[in-house]
Coordinates of C-alpha atoms in Angstrom, one line a residue:
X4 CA 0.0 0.0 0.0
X5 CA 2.9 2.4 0.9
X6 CA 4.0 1.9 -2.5
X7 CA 0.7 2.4 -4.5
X8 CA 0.0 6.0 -3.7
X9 CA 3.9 6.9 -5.7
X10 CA 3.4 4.8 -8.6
X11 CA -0.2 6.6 -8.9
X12 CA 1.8 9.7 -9.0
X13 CA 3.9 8.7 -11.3
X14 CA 1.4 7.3 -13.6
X15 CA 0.0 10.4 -13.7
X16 CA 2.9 12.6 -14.5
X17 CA 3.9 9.9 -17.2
X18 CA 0.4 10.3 -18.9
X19 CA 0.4 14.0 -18.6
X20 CA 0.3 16.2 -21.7
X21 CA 2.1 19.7 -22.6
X22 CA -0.9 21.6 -24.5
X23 CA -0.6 24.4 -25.8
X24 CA -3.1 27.0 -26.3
X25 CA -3.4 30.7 -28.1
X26 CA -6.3 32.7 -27.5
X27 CA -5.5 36.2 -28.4
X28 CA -8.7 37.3 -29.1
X29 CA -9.5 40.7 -27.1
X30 CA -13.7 39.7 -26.3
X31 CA -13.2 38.8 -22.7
X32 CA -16.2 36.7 -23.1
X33 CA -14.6 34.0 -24.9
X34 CA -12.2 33.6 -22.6
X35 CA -14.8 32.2 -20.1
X36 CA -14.9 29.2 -21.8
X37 CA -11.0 28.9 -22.6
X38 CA -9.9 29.2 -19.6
X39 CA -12.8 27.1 -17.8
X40 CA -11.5 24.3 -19.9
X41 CA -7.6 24.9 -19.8
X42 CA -8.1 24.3 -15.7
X43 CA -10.4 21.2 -15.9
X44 CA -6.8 19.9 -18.0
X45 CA -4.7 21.6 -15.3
X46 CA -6.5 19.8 -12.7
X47 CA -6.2 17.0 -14.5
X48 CA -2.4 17.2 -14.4
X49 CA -1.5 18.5 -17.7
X50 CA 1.1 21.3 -18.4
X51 CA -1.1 24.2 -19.9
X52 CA 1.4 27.2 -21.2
X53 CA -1.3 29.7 -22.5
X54 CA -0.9 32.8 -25.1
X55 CA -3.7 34.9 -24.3
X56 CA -4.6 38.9 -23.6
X57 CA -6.2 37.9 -19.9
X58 CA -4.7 36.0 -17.3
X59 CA -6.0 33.6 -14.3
X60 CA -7.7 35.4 -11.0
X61 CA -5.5 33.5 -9.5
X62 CA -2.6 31.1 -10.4
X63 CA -2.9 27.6 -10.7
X64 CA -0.2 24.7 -10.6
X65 CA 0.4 23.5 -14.0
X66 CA -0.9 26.5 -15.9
X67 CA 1.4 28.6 -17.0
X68 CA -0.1 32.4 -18.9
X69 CA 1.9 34.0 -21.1
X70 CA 0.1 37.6 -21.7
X71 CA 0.0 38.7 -24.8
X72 CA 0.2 43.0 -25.0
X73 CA -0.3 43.0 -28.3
X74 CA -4.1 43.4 -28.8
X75 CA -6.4 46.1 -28.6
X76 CA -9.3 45.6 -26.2
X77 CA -13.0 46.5 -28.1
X78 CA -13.6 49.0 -25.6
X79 CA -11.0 51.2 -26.7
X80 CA -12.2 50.7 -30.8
X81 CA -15.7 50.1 -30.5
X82 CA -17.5 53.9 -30.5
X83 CA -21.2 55.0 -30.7
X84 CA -21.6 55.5 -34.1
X85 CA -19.7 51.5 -34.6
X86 CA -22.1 50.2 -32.7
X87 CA -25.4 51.8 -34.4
X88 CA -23.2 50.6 -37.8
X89 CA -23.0 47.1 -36.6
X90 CA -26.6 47.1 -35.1
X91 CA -27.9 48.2 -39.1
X92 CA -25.9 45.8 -41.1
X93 CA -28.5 42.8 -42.0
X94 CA -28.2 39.5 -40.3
X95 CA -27.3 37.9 -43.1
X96 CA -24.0 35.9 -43.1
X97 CA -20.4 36.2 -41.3
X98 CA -18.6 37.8 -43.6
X99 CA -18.7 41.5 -41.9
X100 CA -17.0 39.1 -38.7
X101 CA -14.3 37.3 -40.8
X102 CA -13.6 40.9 -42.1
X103 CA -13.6 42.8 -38.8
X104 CA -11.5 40.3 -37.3
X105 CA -8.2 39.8 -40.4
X106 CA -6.3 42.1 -38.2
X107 CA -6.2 40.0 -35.3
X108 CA -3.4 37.2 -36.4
X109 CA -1.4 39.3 -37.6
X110 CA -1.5 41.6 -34.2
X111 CA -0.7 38.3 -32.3
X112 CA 2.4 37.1 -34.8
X113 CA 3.8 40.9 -34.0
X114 CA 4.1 40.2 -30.7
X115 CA 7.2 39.2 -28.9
X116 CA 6.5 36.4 -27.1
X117 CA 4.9 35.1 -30.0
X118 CA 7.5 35.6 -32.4
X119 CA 9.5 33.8 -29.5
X120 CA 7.5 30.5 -29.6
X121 CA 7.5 30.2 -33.6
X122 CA 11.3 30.7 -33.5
X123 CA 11.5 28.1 -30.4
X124 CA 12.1 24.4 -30.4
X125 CA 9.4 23.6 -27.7
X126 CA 7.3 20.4 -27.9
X127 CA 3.9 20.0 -27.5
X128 CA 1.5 17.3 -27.2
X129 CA -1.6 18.9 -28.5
X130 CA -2.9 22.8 -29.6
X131 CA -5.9 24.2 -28.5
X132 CA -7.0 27.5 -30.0
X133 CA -10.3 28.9 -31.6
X134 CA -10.4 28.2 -35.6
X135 CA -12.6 28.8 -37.8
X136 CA -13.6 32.3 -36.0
X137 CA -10.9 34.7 -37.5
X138 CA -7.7 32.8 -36.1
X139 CA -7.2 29.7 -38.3
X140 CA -3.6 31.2 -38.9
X141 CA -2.9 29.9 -35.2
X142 CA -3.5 26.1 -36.9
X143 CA 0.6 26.7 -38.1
X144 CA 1.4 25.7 -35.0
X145 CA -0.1 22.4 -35.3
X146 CA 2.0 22.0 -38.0
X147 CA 4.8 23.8 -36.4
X148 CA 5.1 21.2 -33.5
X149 CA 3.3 18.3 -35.1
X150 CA 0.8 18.1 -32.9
X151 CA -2.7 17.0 -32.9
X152 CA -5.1 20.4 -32.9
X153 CA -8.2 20.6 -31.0
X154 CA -10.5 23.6 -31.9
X155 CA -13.2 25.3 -29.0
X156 CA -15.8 27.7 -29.7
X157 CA -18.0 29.7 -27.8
X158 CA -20.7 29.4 -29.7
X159 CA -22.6 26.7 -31.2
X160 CA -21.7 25.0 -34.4
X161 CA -21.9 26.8 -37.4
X162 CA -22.3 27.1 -41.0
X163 CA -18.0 26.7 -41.0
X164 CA -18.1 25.1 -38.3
X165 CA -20.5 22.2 -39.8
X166 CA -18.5 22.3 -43.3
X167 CA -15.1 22.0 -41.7
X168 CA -16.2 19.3 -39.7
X169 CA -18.0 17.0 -42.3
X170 CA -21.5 18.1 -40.3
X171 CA -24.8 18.5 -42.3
X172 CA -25.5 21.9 -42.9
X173 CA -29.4 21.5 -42.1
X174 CA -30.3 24.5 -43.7
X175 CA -33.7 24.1 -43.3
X176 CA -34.0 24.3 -39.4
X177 CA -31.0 25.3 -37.8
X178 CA -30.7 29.1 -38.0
X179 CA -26.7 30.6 -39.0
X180 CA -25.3 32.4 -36.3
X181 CA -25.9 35.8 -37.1
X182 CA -29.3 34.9 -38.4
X183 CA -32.1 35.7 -36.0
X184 CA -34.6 32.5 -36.5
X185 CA -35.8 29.5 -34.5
X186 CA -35.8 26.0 -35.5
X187 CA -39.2 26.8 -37.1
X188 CA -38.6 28.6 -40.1
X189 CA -41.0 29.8 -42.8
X190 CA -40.6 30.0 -46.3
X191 CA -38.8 33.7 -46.1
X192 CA -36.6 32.6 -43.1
X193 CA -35.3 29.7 -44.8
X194 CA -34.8 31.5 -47.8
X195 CA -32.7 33.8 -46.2
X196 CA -31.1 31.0 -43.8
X197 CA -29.8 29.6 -46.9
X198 CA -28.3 33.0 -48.4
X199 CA -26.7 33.7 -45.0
X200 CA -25.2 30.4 -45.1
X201 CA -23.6 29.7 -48.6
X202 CA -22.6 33.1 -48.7
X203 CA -20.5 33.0 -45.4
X204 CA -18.7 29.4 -47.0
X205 CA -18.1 31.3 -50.6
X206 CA -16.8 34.2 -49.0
X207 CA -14.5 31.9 -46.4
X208 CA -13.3 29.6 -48.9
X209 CA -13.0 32.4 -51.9
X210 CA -11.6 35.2 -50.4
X211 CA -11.1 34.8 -46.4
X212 CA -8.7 31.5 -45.8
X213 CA -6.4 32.7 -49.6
X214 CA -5.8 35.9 -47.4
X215 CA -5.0 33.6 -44.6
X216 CA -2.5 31.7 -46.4
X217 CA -0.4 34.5 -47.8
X218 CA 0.1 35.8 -43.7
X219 CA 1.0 31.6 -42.4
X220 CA 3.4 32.0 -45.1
X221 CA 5.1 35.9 -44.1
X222 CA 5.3 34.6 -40.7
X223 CA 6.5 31.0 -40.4
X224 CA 8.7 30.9 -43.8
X225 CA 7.8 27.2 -43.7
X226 CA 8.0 26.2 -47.2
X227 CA 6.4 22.6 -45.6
X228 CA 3.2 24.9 -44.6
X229 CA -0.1 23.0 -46.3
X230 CA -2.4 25.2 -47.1
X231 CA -5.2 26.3 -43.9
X232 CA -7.9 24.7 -45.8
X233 CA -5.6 21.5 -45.4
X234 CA -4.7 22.5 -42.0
X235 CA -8.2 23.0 -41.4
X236 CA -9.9 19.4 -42.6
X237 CA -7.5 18.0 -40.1
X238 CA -8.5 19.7 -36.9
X239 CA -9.2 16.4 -34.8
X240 CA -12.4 18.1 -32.7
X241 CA -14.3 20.6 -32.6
X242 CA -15.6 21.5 -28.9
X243 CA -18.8 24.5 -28.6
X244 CA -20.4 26.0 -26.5
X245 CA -23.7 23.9 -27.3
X246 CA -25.8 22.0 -25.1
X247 CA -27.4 19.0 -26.9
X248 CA -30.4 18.7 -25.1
X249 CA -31.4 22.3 -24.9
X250 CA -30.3 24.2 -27.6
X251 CA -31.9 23.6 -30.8
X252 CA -31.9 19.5 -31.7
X253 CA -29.5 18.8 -34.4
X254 CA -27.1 15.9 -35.5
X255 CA -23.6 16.2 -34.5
X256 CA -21.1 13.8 -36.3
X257 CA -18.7 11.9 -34.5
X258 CA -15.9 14.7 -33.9
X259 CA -18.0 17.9 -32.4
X260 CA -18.2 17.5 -28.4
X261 CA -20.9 20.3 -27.5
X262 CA -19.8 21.1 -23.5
X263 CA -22.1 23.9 -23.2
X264 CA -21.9 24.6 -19.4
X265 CA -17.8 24.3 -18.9
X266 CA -17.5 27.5 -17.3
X267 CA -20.4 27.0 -15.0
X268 CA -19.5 27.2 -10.9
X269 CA -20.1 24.0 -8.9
X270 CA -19.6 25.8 -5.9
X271 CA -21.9 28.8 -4.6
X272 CA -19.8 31.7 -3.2
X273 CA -21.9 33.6 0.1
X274 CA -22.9 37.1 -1.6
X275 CA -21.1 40.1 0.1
X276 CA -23.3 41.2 3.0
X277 CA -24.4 44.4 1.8
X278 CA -25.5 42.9 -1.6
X279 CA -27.0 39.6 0.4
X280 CA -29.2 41.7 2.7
X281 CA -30.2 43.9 -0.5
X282 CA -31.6 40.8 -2.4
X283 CA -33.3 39.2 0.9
X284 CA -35.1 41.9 1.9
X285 CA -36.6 42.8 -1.2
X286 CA -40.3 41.9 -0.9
X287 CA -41.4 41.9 -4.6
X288 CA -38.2 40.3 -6.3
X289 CA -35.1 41.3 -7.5
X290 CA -34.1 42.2 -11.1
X291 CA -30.6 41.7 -12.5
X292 CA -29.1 43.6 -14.9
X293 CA -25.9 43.5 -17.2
X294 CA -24.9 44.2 -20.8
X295 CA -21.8 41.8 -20.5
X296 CA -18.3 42.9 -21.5
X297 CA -18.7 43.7 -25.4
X298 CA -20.1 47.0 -24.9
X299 CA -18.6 49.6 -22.7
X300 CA -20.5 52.3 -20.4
X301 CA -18.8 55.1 -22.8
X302 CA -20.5 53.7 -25.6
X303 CA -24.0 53.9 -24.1
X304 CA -23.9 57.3 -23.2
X305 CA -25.9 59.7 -20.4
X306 CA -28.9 59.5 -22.4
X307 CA -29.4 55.3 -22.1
X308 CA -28.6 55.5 -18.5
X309 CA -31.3 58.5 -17.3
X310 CA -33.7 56.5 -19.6
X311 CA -32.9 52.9 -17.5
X312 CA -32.8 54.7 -14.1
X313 CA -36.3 56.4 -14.4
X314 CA -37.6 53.2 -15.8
X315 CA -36.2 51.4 -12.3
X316 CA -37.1 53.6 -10.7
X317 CA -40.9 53.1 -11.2
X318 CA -41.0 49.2 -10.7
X319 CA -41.7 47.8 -7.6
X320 CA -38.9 45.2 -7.4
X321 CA -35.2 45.7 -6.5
X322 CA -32.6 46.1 -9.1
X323 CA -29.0 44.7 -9.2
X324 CA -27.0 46.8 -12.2
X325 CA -23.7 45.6 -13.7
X326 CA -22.4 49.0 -14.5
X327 CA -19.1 51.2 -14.0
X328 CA -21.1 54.4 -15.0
X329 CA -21.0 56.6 -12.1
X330 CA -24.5 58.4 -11.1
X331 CA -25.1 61.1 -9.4
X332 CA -27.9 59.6 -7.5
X333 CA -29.9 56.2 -7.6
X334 CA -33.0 55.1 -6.7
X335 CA -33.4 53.5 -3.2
X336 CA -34.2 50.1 -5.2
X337 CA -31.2 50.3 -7.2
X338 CA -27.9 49.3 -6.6
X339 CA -24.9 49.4 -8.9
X340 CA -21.1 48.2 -9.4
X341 CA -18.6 47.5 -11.9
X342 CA -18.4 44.0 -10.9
X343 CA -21.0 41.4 -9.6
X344 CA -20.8 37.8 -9.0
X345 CA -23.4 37.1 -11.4
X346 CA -23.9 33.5 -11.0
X347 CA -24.2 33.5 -7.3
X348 CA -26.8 36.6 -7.4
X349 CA -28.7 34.3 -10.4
X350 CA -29.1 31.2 -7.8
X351 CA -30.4 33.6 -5.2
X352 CA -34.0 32.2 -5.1
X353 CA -35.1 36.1 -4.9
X354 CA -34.4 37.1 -8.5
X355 CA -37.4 37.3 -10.5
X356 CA -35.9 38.3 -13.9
X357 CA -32.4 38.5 -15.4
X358 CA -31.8 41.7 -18.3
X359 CA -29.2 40.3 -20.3
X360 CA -27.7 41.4 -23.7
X361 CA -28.0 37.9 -25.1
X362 CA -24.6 36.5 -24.8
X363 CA -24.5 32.9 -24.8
X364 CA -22.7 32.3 -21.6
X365 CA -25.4 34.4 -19.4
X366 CA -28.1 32.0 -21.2
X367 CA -26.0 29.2 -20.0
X368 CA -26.1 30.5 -16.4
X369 CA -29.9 31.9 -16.4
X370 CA -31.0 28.7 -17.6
X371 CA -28.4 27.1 -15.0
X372 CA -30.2 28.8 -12.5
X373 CA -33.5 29.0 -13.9
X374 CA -34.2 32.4 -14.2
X375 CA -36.2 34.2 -17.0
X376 CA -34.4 36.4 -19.4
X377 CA -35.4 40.2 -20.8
X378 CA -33.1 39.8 -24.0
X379 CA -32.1 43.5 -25.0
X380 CA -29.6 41.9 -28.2
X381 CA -27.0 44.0 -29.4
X382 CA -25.5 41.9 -32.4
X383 CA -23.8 39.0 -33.6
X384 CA -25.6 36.0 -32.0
X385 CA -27.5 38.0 -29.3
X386 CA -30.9 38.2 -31.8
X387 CA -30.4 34.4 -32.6
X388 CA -30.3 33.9 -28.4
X389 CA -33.1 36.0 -28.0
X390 CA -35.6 34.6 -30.3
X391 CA -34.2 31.0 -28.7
X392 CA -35.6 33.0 -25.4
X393 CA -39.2 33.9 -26.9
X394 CA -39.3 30.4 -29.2
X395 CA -39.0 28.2 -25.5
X396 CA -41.0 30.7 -23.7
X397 CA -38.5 31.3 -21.0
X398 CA -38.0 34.9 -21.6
X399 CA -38.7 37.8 -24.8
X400 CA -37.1 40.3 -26.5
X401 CA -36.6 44.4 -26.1
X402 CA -34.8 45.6 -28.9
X403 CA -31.8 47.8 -28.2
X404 CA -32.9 50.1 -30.8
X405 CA -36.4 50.9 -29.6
X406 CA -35.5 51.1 -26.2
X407 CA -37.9 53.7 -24.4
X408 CA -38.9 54.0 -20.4
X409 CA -42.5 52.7 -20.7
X410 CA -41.1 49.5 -23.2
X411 CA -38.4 48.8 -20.3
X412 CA -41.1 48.8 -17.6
X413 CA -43.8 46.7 -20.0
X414 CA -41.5 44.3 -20.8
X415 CA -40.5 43.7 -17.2
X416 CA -44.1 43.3 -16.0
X417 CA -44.9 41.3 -19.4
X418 CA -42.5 38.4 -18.0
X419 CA -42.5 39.0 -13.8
X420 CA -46.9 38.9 -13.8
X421 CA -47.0 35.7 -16.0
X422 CA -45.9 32.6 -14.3
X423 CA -45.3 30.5 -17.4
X424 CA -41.4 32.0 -18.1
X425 CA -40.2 31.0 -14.6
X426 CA -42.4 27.6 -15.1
X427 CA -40.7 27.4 -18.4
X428 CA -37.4 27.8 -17.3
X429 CA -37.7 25.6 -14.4
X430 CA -38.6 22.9 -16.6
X431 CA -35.6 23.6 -18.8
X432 CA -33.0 24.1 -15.8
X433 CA -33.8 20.2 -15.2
X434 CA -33.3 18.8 -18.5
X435 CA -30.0 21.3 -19.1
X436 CA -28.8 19.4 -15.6
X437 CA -29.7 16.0 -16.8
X438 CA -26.7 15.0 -18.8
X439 CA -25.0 11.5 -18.5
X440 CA -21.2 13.3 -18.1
X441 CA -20.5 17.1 -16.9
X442 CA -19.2 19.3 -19.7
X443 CA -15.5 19.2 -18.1
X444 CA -15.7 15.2 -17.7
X445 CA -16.6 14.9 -20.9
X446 CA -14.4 17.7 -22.3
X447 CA -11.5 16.0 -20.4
X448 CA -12.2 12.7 -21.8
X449 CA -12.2 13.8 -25.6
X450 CA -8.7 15.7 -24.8
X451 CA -7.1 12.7 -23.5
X452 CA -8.7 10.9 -26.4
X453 CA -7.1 13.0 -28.9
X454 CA -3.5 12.8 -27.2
X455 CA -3.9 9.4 -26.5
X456 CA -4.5 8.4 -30.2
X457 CA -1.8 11.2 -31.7
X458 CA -5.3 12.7 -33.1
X459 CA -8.5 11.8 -34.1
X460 CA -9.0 11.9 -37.7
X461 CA -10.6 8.5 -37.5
X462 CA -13.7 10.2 -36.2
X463 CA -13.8 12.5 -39.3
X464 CA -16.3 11.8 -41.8
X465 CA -15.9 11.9 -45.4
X466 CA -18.4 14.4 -45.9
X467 CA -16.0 17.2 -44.9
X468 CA -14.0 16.2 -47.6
X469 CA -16.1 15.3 -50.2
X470 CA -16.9 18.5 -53.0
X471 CA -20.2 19.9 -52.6
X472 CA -21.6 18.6 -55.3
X473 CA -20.8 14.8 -54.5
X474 CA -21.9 15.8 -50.6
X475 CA -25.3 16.7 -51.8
X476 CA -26.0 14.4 -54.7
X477 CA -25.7 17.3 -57.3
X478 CA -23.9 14.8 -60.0
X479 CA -26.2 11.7 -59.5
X480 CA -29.4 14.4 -59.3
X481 CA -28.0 15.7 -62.6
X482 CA -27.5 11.7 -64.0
X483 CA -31.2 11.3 -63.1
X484 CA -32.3 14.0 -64.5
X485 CA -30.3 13.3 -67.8
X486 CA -31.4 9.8 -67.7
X487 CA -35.0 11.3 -67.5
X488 CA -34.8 13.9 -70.0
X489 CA -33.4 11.2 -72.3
X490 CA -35.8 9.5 -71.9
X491 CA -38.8 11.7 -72.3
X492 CA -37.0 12.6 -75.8
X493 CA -37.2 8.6 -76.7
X494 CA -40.8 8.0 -75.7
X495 CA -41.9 11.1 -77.5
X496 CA -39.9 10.0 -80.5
X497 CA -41.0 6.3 -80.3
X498 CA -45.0 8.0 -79.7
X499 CA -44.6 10.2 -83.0
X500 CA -43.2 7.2 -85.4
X501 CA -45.8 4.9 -84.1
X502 CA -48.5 7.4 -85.0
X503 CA -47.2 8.3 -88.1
X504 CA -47.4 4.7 -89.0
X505 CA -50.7 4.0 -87.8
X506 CA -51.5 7.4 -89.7
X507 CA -50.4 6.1 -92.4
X508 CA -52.0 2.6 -92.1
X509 CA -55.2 4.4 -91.5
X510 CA -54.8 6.9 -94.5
X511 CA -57.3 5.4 -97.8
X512 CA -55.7 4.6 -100.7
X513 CA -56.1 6.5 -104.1
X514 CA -57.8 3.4 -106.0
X515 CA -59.7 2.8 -103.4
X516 CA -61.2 6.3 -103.8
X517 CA -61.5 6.2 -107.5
X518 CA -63.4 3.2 -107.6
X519 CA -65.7 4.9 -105.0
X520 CA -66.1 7.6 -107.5
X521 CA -67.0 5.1 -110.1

């Protein structure tokens, strides 16, 4: 027995893996789910070395962060008139993303320390980064160190996503990510679901990953360097932010893990006591509110914050308000701060309603927690989350452009005096909980399987390299419809010699008409 407990130990640190992982996107959001799932590894006892612009809260044995100065956070680029720009651009297709966000690679491969580890000799046993949103270029390093590549995203699957992986598109019912639809689309929606779609892989395959190549090739001088399209059909997983039994119901091949829920807390942290006796004492419910991290206070302006205030203040519940604006004066029943521990205040059995801008990780955690959403969507997926609220019944939707005092205070009562949105969301906080493995257990298990088997390409289905018109049948739908045409074209010209005989059979005779004559 005294021997067991060592060789455990060193079993362990035999099977352990150095990962690497770049993340240099600047949307803090994201790196909820990154660094969720870099810990569940680190706990695990692999070696994490991570190239991102945000480090831990606090450090972590085996995880080492490697801060990347390099990148400009979106509060200091986005502006008021960006936003309203973004907020009127159609819904239609990702090609306004994969454009906004060419800069980012080639900020990253400026910085030093990334310069550092493309010139270094370092060995890995598997890269983790996000592909196939703006930083395929990070897939050289798969290449680089030979290692097996494993790509998260914190969204669902997508139209990319889906291609990439060999997924079916299902055009039909599951709505694009920038595409504001349920799974119930009419004729219009799937019109336009379609459009979004195909034009987000023509303009990814035509003119984003050629753009893509000429940087991998600047920056690594690797005359070995496959093409990213190459690079790309041989990512071994793909792991999003999905959760199979709540989100929408598709099909998900073999090599996308959806671990929707990573980054939620298994542990509740006591509130501060000033915030806790806030939320107990109020008699009619508390509200929580926050816009996330995308958009700053700046950006909003005096204007939306008078307009939110005098709304609050003329609603009977209590209000908690993620905010680093500074006011002048409050209401009594409002209460502010820059930070809030937002998944503790959501389990507080007191909150009545969460106002969320949509993101997909606060509809993890209201869901999570059960609480009904007021969706006030800003862009990108934030309208596709909010319909997903009004669709399920478990919240609806203010839009941020026809925000107004008395829709604010509507909208609120709309969802607080009916019953069936918490009912709802009840109902759908026990079937996002009833899962056979947690999101890290299972996103554990799929790492180790990919390092185990030097990759996972076994799992990849031809689909995802088959051209689109073997995928869908296009050549054997044109055979057919040869074949058809063909023959059509022989009946009809069988049919016309047959009656022209039997025309002529049936034609009398010139003697026979003489003698009639006669």
């Amino acid at each position: 027995m005294k021997l067991l407990f060592p060789l455990l130990m060193l079993a362990s640190v035999a099977d352990s893996a150095r990962i690497l992982s770049v993340f240099p996107i600047s949307g803090k959001s994201h790196h909820g789910l990154f660094q969720a799932t870099l810990k569940s590894l680190a706990a695990r006892g692999h070696h994490i070395v991570n190239y991102s612009p945000y480090k831990l809260d606090k450090p972590m044995a085996n995880y080492t962060d490697i801060l990347l100065e390099n990148i400009e956070p979106p509060d200091r680029s986005l502006t008021r008139a960006r936003l309203e720009l973004f907020m009127k651009m159609p819904k239609i297709g990702l090609a306004i993303f994969l454009w906004m966000g060419m800069n980012l690679p080639g900020q990253a491969f400026k910085d030093k320390k990334v310069k550092e580890l493309i010139e270094s000799n370092e060995q890995f046993d598997l890269v983790i980064i996000e592909a196939m949103f703006t930083q395929e270029a990070f897939l050289g390093f798969g290449h680089k160190f030979k290692a097996p590549v494993i790509s998260l995203h914190p969204f669902g699957s997508f139209g990319v996503v889906n291609k990439a992986a060999g997924n079916p598109l299902s055009l039909s019912y599951i709505p694009d990510l920038a595409f504001s639809s349920s799974d119930h689309m009419s004729f219009l929606e799937r019109f336009f679901n379609c459009i979004s779609i195909l034009s987000s892989l023509i303009y990814y395959y035509t003119v984003y990953t050629p753009k893509i190549d000429v940087l991998l090739k600047e920056t690594f001088k690797d005359p070995t360097m496959p093409p990213v399209t190459d690079m790309i059909h041989n990512i071994s997983l793909y792991m999003t932010n999905a959760h199979p039994n709540v989100h929408y119901a598709q099909p998900y091949t073999p090599n996308i893990v959806p671990i929707g829920g990573i980054h939620l807390s298994s542990e509740r942290k006591p509130l501060p006591a000033d915030m806790k006796k806030f939320i107990d004492e109020a008699k009619d419910g508390v509200i929580y509110f926050s816009l996330g991290s995308v958009v700053p206070d700046h950006v909003l302006g005096q204007e939306f914050f008078d307009m939110v205030t005098k709304a609050f203040q003329k609603l009977p519940q209590r209000v908690l308000w993620k905010t680093g604006w500074e006011h002048k004066s409050l209401p009594d029943n409002v209460r502010t701060a820059k930070w809030m521990p937002q998944q503790d205040i959501l389990a507080h059995p007191n909150v009545v309603l969460f106002m969320t801008h949509g993101g997909i990780f606060g509809q993890h955690e209201a869901i999570h927690a059960g609480v009904p959403t007021l969706c006030i969507p800003v862009f990108g997926d934030q309208t596709l989350n909010a319909r997903f609220y009004e669709e399920r019944g478990i919240g609806a939707e203010l839009p941020f452009q026809s925000l107004s005092e008395e829709r604010i205070i509507s909208s609120v009562n709309k969802i607080v005096s009916n019953p069936k949105y918490k009912e709802n969301m009840k109902r759908m906080s026990k079937i996002y909980e009833d899962r056979p493995k947690s999101a890290a257990e299972s996103f554990v298990f799929w790492v180790e399987y990919v390092v185990r088997h030097n990759g996972a390409h076994h799992l990849r289905p031809a689909s995802s390299l088959l051209p689109w018109y073997q995928l869908y049948l296009v050549d054997v739908i044109a055979v057919l419809l040869l074949t058809a045409a063909l023959m059509v074209v022989a009946v009809y010209f069988v049919l016309r010699k047959i009656f022209r005989l039997f025309r002529r059979n049936t034609k009398p005779s010139k003697s026979s008409d003489e003698k009639k004559r006669n």
